Coordinates of C-alpha atoms in Angstrom, one line a residue:
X1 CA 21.7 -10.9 -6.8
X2 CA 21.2 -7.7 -4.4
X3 CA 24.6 -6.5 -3.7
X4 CA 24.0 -3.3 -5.9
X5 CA 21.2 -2.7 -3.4
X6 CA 23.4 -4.2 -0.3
X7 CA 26.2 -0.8 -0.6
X8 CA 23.6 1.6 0.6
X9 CA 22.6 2.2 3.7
X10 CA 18.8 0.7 4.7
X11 CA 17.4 4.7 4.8
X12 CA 18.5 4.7 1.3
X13 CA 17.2 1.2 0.4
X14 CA 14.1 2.0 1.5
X15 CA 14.1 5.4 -0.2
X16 CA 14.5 3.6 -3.6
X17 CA 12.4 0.7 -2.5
X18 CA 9.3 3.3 -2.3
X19 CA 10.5 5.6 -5.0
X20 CA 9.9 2.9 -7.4
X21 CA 6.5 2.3 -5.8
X22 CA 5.7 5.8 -6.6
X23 CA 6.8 5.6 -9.5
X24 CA 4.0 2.9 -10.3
X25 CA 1.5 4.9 -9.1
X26 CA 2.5 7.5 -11.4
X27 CA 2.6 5.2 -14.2
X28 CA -0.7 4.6 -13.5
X29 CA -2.3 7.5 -13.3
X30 CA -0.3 8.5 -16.6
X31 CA -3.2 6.3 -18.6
X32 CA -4.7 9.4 -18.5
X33 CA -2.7 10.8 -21.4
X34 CA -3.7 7.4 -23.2
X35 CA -7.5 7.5 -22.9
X36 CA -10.4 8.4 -20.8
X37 CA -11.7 6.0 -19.1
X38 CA -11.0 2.2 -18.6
X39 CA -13.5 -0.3 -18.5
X40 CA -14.8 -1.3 -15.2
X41 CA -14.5 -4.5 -15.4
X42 CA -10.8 -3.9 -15.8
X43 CA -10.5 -1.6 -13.1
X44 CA -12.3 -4.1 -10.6
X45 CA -9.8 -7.1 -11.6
X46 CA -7.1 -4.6 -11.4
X47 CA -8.3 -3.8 -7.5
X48 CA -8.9 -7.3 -6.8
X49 CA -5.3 -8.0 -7.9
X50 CA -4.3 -5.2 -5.3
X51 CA -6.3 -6.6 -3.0
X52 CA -4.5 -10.0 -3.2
X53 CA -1.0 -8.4 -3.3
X54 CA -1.6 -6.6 0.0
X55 CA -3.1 -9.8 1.7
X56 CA 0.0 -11.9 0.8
X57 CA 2.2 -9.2 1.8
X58 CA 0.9 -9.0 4.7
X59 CA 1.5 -12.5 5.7
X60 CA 4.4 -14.0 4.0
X61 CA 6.6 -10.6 3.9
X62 CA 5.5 -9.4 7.7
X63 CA 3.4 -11.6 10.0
X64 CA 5.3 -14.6 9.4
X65 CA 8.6 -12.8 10.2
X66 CA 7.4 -10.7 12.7
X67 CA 6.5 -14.2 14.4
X68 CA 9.9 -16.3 14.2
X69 CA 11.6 -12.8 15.0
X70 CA 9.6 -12.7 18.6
X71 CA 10.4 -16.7 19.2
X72 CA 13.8 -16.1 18.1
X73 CA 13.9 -13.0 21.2
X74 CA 12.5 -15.2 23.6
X75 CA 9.1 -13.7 23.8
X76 CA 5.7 -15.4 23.5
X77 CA 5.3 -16.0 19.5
X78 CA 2.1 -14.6 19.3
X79 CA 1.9 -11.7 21.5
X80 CA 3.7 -9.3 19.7
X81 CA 1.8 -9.9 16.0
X82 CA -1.5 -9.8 17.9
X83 CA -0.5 -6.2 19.4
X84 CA 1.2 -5.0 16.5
X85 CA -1.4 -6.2 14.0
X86 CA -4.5 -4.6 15.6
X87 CA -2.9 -1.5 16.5
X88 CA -2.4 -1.5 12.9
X89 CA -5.9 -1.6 12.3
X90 CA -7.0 0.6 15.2
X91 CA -4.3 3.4 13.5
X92 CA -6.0 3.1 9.8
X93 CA -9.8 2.7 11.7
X94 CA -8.6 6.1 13.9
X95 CA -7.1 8.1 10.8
X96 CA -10.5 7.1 8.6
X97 CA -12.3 8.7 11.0
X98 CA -10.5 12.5 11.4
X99 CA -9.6 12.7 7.5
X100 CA -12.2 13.5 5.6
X101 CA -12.0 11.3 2.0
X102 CA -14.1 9.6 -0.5
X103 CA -13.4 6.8 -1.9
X104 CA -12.8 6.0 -6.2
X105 CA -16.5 5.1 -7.5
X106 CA -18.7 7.0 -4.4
X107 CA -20.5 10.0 -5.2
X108 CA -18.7 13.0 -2.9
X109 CA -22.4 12.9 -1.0
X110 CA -20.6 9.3 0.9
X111 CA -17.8 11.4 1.6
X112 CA -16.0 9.9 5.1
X113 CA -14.7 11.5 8.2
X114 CA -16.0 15.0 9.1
X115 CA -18.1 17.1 6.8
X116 CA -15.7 19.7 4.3
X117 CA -15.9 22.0 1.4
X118 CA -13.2 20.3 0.0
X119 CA -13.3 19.6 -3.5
X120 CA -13.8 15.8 -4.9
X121 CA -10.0 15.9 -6.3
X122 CA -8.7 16.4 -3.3
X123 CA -10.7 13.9 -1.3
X124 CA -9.9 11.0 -3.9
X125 CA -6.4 11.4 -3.0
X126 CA -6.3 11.5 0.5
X127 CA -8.3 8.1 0.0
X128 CA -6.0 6.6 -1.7
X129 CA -3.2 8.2 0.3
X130 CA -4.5 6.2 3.5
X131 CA -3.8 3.1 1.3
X132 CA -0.7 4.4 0.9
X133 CA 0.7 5.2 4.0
X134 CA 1.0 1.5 5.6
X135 CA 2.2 0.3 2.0
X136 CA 5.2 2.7 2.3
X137 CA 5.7 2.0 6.5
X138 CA 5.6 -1.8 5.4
X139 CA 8.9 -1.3 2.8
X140 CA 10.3 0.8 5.0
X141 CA 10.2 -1.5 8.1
X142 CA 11.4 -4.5 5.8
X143 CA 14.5 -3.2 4.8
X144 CA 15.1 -1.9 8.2
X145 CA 14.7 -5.1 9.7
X146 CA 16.8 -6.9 7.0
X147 CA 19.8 -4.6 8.1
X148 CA 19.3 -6.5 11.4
X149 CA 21.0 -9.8 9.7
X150 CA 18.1 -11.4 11.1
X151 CA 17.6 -14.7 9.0
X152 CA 14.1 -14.1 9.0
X153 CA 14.3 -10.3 7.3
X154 CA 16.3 -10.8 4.1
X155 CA 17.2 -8.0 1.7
X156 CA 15.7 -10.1 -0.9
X157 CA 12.2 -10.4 0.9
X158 CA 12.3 -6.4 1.4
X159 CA 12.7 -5.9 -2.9
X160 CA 9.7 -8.7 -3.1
X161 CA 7.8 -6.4 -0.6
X162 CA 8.6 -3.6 -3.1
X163 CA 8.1 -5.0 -6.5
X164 CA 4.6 -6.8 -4.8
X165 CA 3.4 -3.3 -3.6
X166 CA 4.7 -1.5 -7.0
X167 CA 2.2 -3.4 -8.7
X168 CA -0.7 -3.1 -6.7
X169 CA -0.1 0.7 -7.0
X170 CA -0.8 1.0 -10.6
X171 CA -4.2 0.5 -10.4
X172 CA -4.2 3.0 -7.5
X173 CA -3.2 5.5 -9.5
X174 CA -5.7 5.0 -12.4
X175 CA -8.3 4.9 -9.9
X176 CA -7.9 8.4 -8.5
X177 CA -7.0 9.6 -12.4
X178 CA -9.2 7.9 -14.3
X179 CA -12.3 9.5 -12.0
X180 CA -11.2 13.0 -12.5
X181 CA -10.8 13.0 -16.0
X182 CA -14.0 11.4 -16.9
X183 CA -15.6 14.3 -14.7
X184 CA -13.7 17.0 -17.0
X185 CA -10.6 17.5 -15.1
X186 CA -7.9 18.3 -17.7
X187 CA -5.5 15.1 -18.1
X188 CA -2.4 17.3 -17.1
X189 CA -4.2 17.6 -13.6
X190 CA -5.6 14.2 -13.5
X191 CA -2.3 12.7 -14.0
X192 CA -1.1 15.1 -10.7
X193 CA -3.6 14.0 -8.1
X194 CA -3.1 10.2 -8.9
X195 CA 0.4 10.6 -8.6
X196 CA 0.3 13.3 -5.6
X197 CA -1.6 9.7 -3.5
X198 CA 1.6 8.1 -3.5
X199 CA 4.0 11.0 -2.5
X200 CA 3.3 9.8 0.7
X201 CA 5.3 6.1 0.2
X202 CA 8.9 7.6 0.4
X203 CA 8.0 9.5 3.6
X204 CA 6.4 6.6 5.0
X205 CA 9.4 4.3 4.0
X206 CA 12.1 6.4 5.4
X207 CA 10.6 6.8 8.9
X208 CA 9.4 3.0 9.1
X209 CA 13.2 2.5 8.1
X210 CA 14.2 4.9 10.8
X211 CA 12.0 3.5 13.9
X212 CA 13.4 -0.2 13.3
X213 CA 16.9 0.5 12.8
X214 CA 16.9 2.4 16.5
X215 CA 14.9 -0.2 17.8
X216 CA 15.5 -3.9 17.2
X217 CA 13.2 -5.1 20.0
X218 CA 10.1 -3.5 18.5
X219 CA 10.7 -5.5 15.0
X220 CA 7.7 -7.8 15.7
X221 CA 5.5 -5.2 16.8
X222 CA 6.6 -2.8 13.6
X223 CA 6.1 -5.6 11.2
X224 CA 2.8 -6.6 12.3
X225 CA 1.9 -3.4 12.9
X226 CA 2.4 -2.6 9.3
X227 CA 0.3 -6.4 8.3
X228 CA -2.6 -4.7 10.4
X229 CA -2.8 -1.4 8.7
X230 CA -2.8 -3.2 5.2
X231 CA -5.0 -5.9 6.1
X232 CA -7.5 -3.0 7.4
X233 CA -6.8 -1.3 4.0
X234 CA -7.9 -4.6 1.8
X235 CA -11.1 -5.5 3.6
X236 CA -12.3 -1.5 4.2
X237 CA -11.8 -0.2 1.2
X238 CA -10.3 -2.2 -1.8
X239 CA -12.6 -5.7 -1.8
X240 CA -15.9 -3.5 -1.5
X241 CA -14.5 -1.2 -4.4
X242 CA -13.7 -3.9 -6.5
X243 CA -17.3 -5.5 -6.3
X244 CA -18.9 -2.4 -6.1
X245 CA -19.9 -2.7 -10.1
X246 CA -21.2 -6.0 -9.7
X247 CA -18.3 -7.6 -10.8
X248 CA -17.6 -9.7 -7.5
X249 CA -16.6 -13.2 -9.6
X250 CA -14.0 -11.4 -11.4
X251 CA -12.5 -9.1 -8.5
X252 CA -12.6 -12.4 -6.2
X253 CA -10.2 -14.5 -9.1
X254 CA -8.3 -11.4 -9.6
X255 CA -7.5 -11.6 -6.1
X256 CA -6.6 -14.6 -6.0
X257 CA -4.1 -14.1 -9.0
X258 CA -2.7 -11.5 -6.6
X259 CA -1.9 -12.9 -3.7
X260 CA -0.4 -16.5 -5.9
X261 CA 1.9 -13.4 -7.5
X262 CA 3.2 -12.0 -4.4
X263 CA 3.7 -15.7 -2.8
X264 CA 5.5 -16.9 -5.2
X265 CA 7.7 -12.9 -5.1
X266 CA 8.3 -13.6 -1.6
X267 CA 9.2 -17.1 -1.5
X268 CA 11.3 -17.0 -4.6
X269 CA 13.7 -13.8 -3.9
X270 CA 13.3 -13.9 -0.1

């Protein structure tokens, strides 16, 4: 099913794997051009639904591998995804705190990190560019780990990865865009800052690619590592946007529709 994928090299693979999530994003924020605002409601089931992606991803595509790859080296099975997973964390929880950002929904007054001039535009995408640095590591470190032939890391698992975080991203990008435009920001320029948030994916992808194919021993640690970060991601920032409107009920089943979507990605293709 993947041998058109299987000829390149896993830099490449991983290159395309987070050009198409980019891609979404773009997509995304090109709703702009379409109308002006999307009902909230929508938008919170469309973050829950992110929300839920990134949770199963996080399991199924990279704890759980990262946890038969350290039994299959002979190391203790859960000392690696414990390191790797809260560094994860610790990374995103460091970042947070010397970026400054706001996050989609906030007035620019609840602007995190350290105080700026910087204009609202600009610290929507860096928000959403925190997001989407760990989303392009955790592709990138997936197809790495599948050129491994590890049984555990599979080629098709990586593309689930992919396709799973592709979705999530579209509401990503309507969530930086959508902000902007209502706030009179020309669509032309909407539509480039909720792309611009994802720019950051292929980047991300290539070096996670990079690090694992030099160093097979630090798989576990890369994969959970990448779990962490994502994990940190869904519980800072996307579950408390999604019920920031009030619609909790509907951002909770959305989330739920998520993370049954990118179970059933995972099992099925990896």
């Amino acid at each position: 099913m993947f041998e058109w994928i299987e000829q390149y090299t896993p830099v490449t693979q991983a290159f395309f794997g987070t050009t198409f999530t980019w891609v979404v994003t773009a997509l995304g924020a090109a709703t702009v051009f379409l109308t002006r605002s999307v009902n909230q409601k929508v938008l919170d089931a469309m973050l829950g639904f992110a929300a839920g992606v990134m949770l199963a991803a996080s399991f199924w595509s990279l704890l759980a591998p990262a946890i038969d790859m350290a039994t299959r080296q002979g190391m203790t099975p859960w000392v690696p995804p414990a390191i790797g997973f809260m560094a994860g964390g610790l990374f995103l929880w460091g970042v947070d705190k010397v970026l400054p950002h706001l996050h989609p929904g906030l007035p620019i007054e609840e602007a995190e990190g350290p105080q700026t001039t910087w204009r609202r535009a600009t610290l929507l995408v860096l928000a959403i560019t925190l997001h989407n640095i760990p989303e392009g590591l955790a592709v990138g470190v997936a197809f790495g780990a599948a050129a491994h032939g590890i049984p555990e890391a599979s080629i098709g698992g990586a593309v689930a990865l992919a396709i799973g975080i592709g979705l999530q991203n579209f509401p990503e990008g309507v969530a930086v865009a959508m902000p902007l435009r209502r706030e009179g920001v020309s669509r032309l320029k909407s539509f480039w800052y909720g792309q611009l948030s994802a720019i950051v994916e292929p980047v991300a992808g290539v070096l996670g690619a990079l690090f694992v194919m030099s160093a097979r021993p630090a798989l576990p640690y890369a994969l959970s590592f990448a779990a962490g970060a994502m994990v940190y991601v869904v519980v800072e920032e996307l579950v408390p946007e999604a019920q920031l409107s009030g619609n909790a009920d509907l951002a909770t089943n959305a989330l739920m529709v998520g993370f049954t979507v990118m179970m059933i990605l995972d099992v099925a293709l990896g």
